[in-house]
Coordinates of C-alpha atoms in Angstrom, one line a residue:
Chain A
X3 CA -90.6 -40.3 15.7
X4 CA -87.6 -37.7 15.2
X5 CA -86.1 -38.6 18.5
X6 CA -86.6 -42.7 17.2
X7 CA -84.3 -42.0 13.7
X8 CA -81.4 -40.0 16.0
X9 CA -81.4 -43.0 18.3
X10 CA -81.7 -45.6 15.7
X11 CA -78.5 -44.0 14.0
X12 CA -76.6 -44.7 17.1
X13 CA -77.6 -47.7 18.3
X14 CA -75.0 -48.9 15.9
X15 CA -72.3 -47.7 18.1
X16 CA -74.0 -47.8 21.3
X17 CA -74.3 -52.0 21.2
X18 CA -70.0 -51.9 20.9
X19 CA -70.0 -49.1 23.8
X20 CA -68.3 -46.2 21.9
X21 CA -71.2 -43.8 22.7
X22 CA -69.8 -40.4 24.7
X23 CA -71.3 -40.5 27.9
X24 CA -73.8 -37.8 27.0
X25 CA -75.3 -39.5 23.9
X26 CA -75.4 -43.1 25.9
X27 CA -77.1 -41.2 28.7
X28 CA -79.4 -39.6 25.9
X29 CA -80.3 -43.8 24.4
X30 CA -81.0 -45.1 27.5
X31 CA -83.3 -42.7 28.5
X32 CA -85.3 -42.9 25.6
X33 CA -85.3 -46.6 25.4
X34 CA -86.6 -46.5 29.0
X35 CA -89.8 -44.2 27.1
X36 CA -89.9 -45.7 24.3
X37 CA -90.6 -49.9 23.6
X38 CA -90.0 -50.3 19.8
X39 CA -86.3 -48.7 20.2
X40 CA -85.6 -50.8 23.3
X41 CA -86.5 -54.0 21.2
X42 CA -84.5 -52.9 18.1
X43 CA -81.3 -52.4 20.6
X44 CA -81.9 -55.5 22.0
X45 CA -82.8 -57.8 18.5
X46 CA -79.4 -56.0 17.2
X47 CA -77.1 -56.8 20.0
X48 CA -78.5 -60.3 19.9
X49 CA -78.2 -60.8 16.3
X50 CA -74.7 -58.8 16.5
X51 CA -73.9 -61.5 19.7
X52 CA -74.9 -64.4 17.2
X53 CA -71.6 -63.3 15.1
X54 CA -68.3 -64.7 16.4
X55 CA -66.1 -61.9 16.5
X56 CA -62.7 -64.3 17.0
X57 CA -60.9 -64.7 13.0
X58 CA -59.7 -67.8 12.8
X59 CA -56.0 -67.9 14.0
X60 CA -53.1 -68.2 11.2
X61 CA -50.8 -71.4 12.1
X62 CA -47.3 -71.2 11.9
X63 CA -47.1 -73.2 8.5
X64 CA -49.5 -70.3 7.0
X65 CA -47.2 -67.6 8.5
X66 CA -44.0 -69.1 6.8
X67 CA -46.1 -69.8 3.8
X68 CA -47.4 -65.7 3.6
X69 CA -43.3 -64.8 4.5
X70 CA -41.8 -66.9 1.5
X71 CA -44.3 -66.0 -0.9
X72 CA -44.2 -62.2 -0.3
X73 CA -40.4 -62.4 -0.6
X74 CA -40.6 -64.6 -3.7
X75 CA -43.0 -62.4 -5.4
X76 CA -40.8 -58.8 -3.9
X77 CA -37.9 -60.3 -5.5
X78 CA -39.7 -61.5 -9.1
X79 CA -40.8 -58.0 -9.2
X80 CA -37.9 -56.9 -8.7
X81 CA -36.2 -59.1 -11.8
X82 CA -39.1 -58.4 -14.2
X83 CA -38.6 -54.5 -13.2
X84 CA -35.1 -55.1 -14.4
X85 CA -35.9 -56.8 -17.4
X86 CA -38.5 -54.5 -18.6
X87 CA -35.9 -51.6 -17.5
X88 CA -33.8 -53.3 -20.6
X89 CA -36.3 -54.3 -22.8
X90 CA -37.4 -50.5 -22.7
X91 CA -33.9 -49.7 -23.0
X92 CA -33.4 -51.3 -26.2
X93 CA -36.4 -51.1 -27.6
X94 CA -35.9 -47.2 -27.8
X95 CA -32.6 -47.8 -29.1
X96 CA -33.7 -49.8 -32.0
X97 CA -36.8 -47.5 -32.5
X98 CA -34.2 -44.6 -32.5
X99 CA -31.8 -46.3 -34.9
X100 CA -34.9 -47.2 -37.4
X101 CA -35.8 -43.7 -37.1
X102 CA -32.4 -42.1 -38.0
X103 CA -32.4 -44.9 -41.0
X104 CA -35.4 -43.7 -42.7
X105 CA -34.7 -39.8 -42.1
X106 CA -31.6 -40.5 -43.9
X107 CA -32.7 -42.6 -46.5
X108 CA -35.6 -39.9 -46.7
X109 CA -33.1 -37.4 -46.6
X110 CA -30.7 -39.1 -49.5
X111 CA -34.0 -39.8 -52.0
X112 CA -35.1 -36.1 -51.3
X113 CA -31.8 -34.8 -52.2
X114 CA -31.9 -37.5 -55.3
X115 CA -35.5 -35.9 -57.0
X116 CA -35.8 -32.3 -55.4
X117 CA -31.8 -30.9 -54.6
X118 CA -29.4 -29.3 -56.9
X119 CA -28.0 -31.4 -60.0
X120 CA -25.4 -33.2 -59.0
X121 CA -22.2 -33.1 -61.3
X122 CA -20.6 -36.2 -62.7
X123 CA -17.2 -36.8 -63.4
X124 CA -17.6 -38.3 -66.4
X125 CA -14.6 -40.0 -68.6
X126 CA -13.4 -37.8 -71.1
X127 CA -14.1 -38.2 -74.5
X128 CA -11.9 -37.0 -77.0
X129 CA -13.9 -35.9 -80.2
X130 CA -12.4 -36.7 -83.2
X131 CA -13.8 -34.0 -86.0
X132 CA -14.8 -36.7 -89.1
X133 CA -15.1 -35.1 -92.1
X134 CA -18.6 -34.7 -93.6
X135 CA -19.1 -36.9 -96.2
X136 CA -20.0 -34.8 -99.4
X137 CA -23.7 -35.6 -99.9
X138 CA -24.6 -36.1 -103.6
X139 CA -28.0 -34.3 -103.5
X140 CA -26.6 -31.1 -101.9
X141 CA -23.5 -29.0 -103.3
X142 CA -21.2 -28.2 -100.4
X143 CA -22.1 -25.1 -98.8
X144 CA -19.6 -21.8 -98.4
X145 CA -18.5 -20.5 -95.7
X146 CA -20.5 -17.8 -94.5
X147 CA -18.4 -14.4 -93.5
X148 CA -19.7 -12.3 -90.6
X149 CA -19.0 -9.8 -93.3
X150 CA -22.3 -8.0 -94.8
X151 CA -22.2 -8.1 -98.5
X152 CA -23.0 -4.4 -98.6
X153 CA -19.6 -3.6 -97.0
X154 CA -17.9 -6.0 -99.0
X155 CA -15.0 -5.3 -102.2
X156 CA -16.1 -6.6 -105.6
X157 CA -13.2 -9.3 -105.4
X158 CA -15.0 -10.8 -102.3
X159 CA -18.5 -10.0 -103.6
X160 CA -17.5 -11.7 -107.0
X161 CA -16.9 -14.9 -104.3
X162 CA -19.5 -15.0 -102.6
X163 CA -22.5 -17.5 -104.0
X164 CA -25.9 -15.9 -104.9
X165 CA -28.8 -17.9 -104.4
X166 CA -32.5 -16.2 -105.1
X167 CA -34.0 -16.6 -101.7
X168 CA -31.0 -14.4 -100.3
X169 CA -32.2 -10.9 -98.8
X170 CA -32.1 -8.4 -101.8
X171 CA -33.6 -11.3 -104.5
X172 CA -30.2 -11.1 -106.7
X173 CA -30.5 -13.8 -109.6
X174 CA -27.0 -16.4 -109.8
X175 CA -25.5 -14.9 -112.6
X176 CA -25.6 -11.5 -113.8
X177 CA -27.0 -12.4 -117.5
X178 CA -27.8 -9.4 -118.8
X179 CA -25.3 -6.2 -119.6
X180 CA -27.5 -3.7 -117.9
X181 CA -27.8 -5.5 -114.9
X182 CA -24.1 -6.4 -113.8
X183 CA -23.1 -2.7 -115.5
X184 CA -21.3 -1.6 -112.2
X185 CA -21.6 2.0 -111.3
X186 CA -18.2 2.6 -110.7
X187 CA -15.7 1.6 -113.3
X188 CA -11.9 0.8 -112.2
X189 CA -8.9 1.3 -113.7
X190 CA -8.7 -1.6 -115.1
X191 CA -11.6 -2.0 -116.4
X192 CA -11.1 0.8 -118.4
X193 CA -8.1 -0.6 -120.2
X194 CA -8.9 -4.7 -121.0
X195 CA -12.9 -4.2 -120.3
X196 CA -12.6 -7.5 -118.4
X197 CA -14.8 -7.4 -115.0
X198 CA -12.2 -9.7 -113.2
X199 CA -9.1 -7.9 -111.5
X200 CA -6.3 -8.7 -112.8
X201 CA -3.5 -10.5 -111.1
X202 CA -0.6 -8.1 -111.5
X203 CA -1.5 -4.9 -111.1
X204 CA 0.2 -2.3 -114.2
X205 CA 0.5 1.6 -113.3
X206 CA -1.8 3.7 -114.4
X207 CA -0.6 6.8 -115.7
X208 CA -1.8 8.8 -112.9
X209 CA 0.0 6.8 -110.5
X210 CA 3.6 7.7 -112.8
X211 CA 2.3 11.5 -112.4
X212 CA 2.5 11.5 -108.6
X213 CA 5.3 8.7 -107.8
X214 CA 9.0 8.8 -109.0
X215 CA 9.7 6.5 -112.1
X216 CA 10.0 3.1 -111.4
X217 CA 12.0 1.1 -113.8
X218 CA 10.2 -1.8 -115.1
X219 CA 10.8 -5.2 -113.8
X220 CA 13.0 -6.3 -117.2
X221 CA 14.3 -3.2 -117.2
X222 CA 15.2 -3.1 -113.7
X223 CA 17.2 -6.1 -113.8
X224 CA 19.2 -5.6 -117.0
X225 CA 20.6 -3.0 -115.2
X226 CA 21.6 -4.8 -112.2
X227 CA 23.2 -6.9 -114.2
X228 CA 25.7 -4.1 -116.3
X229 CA 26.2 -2.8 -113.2
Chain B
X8 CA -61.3 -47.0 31.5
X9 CA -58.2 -48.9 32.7
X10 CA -58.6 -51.7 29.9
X11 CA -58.8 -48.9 27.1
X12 CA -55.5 -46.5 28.6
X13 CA -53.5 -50.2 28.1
X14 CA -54.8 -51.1 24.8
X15 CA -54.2 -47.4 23.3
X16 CA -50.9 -47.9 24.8
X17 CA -50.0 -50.8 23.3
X18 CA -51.1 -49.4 20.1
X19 CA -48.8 -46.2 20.8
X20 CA -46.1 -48.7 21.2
X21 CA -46.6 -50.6 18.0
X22 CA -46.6 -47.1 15.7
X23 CA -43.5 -46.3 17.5
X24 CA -42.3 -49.9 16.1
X25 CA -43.7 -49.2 12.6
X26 CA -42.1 -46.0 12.6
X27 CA -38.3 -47.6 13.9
X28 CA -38.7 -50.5 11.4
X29 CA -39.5 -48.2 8.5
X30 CA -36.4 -45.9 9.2
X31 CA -34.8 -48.9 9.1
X32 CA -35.8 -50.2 5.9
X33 CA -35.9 -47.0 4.4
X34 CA -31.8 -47.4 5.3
X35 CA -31.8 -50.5 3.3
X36 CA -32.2 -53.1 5.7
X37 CA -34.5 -56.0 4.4
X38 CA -34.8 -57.6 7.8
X39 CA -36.9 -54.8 9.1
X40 CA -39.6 -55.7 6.3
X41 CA -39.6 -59.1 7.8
X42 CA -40.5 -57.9 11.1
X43 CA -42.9 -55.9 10.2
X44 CA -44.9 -58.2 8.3
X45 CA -44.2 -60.7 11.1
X46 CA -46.1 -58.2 13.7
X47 CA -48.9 -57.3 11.5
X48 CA -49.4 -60.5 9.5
X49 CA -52.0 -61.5 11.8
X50 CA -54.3 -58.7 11.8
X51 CA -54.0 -58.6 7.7
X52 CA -54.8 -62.1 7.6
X53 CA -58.3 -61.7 10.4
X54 CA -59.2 -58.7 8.6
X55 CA -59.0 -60.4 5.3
X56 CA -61.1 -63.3 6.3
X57 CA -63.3 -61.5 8.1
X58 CA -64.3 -60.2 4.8
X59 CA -63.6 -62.9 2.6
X60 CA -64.4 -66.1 5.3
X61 CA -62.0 -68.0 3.1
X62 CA -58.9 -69.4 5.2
X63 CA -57.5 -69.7 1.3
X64 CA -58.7 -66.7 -0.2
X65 CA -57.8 -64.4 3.1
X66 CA -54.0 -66.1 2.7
X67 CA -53.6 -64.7 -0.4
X68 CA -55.0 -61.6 -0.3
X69 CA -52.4 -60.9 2.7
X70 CA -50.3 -61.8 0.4
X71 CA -51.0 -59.6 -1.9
X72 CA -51.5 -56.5 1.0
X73 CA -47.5 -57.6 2.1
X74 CA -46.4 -57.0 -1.6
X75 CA -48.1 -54.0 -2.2
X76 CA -46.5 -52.5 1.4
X77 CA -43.0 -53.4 0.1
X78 CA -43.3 -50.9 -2.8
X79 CA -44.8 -48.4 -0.9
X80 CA -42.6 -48.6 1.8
X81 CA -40.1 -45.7 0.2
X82 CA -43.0 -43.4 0.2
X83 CA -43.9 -44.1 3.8
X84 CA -43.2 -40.7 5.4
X85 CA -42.6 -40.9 9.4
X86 CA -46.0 -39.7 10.6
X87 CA -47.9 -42.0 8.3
X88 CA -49.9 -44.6 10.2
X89 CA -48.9 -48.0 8.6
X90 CA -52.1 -50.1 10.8
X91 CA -54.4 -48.0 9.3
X92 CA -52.7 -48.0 5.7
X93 CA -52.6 -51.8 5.8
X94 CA -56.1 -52.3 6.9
X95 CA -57.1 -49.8 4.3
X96 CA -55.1 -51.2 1.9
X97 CA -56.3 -54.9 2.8
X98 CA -60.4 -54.0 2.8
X99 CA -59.9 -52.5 -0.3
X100 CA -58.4 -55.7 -1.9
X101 CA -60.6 -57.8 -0.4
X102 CA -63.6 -56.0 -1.4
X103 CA -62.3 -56.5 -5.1
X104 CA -61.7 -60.0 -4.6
X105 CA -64.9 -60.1 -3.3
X106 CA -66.5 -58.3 -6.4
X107 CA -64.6 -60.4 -8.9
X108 CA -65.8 -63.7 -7.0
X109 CA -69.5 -62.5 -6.9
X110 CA -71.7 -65.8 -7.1
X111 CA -69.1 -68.1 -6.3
X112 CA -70.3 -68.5 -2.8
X113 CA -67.7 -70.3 -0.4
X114 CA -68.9 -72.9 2.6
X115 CA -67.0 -73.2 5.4
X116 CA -66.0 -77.0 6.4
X117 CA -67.6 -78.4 9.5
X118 CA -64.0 -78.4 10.7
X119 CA -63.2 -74.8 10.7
X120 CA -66.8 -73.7 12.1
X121 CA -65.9 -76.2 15.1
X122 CA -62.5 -74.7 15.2
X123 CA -64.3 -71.1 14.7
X124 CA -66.7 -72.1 18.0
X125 CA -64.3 -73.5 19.7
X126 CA -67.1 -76.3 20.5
X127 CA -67.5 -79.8 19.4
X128 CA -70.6 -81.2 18.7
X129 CA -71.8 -84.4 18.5
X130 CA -75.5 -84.4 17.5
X131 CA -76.2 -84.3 13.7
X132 CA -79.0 -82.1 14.0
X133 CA -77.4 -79.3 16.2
X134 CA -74.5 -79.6 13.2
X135 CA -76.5 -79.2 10.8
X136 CA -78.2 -76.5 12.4
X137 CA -75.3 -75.0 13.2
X138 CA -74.0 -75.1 9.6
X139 CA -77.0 -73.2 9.1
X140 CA -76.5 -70.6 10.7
X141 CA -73.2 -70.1 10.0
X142 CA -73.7 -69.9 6.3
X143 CA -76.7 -67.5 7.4
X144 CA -73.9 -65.3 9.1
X145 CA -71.8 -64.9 6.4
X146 CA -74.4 -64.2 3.9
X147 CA -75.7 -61.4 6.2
X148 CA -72.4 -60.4 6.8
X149 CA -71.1 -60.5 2.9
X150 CA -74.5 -59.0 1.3
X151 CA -73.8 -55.6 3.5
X152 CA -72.8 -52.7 1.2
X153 CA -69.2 -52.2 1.3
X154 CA -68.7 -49.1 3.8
X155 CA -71.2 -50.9 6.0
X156 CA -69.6 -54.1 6.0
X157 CA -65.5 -52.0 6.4
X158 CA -67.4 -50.1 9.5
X159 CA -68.7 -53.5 10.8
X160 CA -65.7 -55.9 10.3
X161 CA -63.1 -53.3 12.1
X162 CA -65.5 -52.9 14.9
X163 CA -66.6 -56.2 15.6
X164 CA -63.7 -58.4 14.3
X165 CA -60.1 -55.8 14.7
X166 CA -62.0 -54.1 18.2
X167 CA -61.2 -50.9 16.5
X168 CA -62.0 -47.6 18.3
X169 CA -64.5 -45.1 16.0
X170 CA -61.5 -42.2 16.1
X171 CA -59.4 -45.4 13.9
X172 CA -62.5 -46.9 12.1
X173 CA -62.5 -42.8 10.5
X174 CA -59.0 -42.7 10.2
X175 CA -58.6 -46.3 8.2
X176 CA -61.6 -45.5 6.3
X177 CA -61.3 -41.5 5.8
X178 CA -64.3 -40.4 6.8
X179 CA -65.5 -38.8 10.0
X180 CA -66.4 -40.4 13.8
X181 CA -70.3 -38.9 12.9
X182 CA -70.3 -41.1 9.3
X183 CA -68.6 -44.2 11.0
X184 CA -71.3 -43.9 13.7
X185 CA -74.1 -44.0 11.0
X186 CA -72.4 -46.7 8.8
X187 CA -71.8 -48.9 12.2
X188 CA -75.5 -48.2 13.2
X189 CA -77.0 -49.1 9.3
X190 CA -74.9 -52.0 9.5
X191 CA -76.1 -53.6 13.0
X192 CA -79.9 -53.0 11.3
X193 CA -79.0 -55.0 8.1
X194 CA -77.7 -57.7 10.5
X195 CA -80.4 -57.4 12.0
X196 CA -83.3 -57.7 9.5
X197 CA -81.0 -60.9 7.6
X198 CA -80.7 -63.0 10.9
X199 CA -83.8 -62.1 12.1
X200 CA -85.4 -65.6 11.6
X201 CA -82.1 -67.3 13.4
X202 CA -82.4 -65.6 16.5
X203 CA -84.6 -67.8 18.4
X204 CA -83.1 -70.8 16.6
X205 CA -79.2 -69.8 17.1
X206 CA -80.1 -69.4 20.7
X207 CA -81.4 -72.9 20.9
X208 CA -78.2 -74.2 19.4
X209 CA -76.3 -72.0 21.3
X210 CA -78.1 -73.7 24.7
X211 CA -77.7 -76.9 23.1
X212 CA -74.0 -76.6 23.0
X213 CA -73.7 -75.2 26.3
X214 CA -75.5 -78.1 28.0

């Protein structure tokens, strides 16, 4: 049975002849032994003889026909391969334009939210200093001297306003004597007693001790005039 | 042994062509296409019907084999076998055609069987046994698996040697040999029941 299924795989090639010479000796000798493989070679043949093995011949309309239609389609090709060639072409350009657009409009709103401030030249404005209208309510307030009272003379410190919720708690107005009794007493104090300085200041007699004698203003220009 | 030196040197001859008209073309002349499909538009076209059995359907699938060659041509190289590319190229299409189209099943015309015979005949009952039969055929023929059926139809319809049904197909002689010989069975067990009657009408004709 073996032998049978090697023969019955070339029977194939043995009904067209293009057995080697070996393997064709080799089939007929065992379809000589063996019946059932001699009637399968011959029921193929025959059914292989029933098939007509001529393709129908193309005419010459069909030849022309195959010719035209191959060129016509070659050269279609060839055109749509050139149109999609540009369509390609400027569909990346415009996808490549769109795309520079939005990086820069990206680039501009970034910029915009998350850069450095950007300066602006503004117009200039000239401001005019108005003067503060003089509230009713509130008396106008003193200037305020970067110099500490402490370190100030008695002239200035006789200027300077004294409110009570000023550092130190002094009332306004010295009321009493003991209170505004200064520790030091100056010259003139001693002679008129009044606290204020006076305007024009009078030699002491201490300062005609140590200075030459200075004539008196009257005096002083009497004698310009004898003279 | 005579017969088979002059048809291998015919063949020889033809590659030789092939290979001059594809230099040529490859140099950018467009007349050496036409020449080419000129020589090998007939064996396209059998091939194709032999698979198809449609005059129509084989006509444009050579077509369609012709157009494909033209933009393969540039990567031809010189030692490339065109026959065998185009009937590659060709059973493959028409096996595809052949898939897409399954269960539309084509009849031949009375007129192309007689023209396929070569015979005219006059009785209505040998016809329309003969139509028969026919159909039968290509049924057997077209229900074969496909590497059968590319074994079968380059044997039997192109007379192709087994050394060129292994080169078109890429297999080995050994595998061609098997496919050729499970082919010829299938055949065999589909027409069995025509035998006896095809020869009638075959004696019928004859007389």
């Amino acid at each position: 049975m073996k032998a049978c299924k090697k023969i019955n795989a070339l029977i194939g090639a043995y009904i067209y002849g293009d057995l080697t010479l070996e393997e064709m000796k080799r089939v007929r000798l065992h379809a000589a032994e063996c019946k059932k493989c001699a009637g399968e070679i011959a029921a193929q043949s025959r059914a292989v003889s029933l098939i007509p093995n001529e393709p129908p011949k193309l005419t010459d309309e069909e030849r022309m026909q195959i010719a035209w239609t191959v060129k016509g389609a070659v050269k279609a090709k060839q055109q749509a391969g050139f149109r999609l060639s540009f369509v390609r072409v400027m569909t990346g350009t415009l996808v490549t334009a769109v795309l520079i657009g939005a990086a820069f409009v990206g680039g501009i709103t970034y910029q915009k939210h998350y850069g450095p401030a950007k300066i602006k030249l503004v117009k200039q404005v000239i401001v005019k200093e108005v003067p503060a209208k003089p509230s009713e309510n509130r008396p106008e307030q003193p200037l305020v001297t970067s110099v500490p009272y402490s370190m100030m003379d008695p002239f200035q410190r006789s200027q300077q306003p004294i409110y009570r919720w000023m550092p130190g708690g002094r009332t306004a107005q010295p009321e009493s004597d003991t209170e505004s009794s200064p520790a030091i007493t100056w010259p003139w104090e001693q002679e008129s007693g009044s606290t204020a300085p006076p305007l024009i200041l009078t030699p002491t007699p201490s300062d005609t001790n140590t200075k030459p004698e200075q004539p008196t203003p009257s005096t002083n220009g009497n004698s310009g005039q004898t003279q | 042994m005579k017969k088979q030196t002059s048809v291998e040197e015919k063949r020889n001859l033809q590659t030789a062509e092939d290979e001059l008209l594809i230099s040529r073309f490859k140099a950018g002349e467009d007349e050496a296409f036409d020449r080419l499909m000129a020589l090998h538009m007939d064996q396209v076209f059998g091939l194709a019907w032999s698979v198809l059995h449609d005059r129509e359907a084989a006509l444009d699938a050579a077509q369609e084999v012709f157009i494909k060659l033209y933009s393969a041509m540039p990567k031809f190289g010189d030692a490339s076998n065109l026959s065998a590319w185009l009937y590659r190229v060709c059973l493959n299409h028409c096996i595809d055609v052949k898939r897409r189209k399954r269960g539309v099943e084509y009849e031949m015309t009375d007129e192309e069987w007689s023209q396929l015979q070569g015979a005219q005949t006059d009785d209505p009952s040998t016809a329309a046994q003969s139509a028969e039969l026919r159909n039968a055929i290509y049924k057997a023929v077209d229900s074969l698996p496909p590497r059968q059926q590319m074994a079968f139809v380059l044997r039997h319809y192109q007379y192709m040697s087994l050394k060129e049904i292994a080169e078109t197909m890429g297999c080995s002689v050994g595998a061609v040999k098997a496919h050729l010989a499970r082919a010829t069975a299938n055949l065999k067990a589909r027409l069995a029941g025509y035998i006896g009657a095809a020869e009638e009408v075959l004696q019928n004709e004859s007389l």
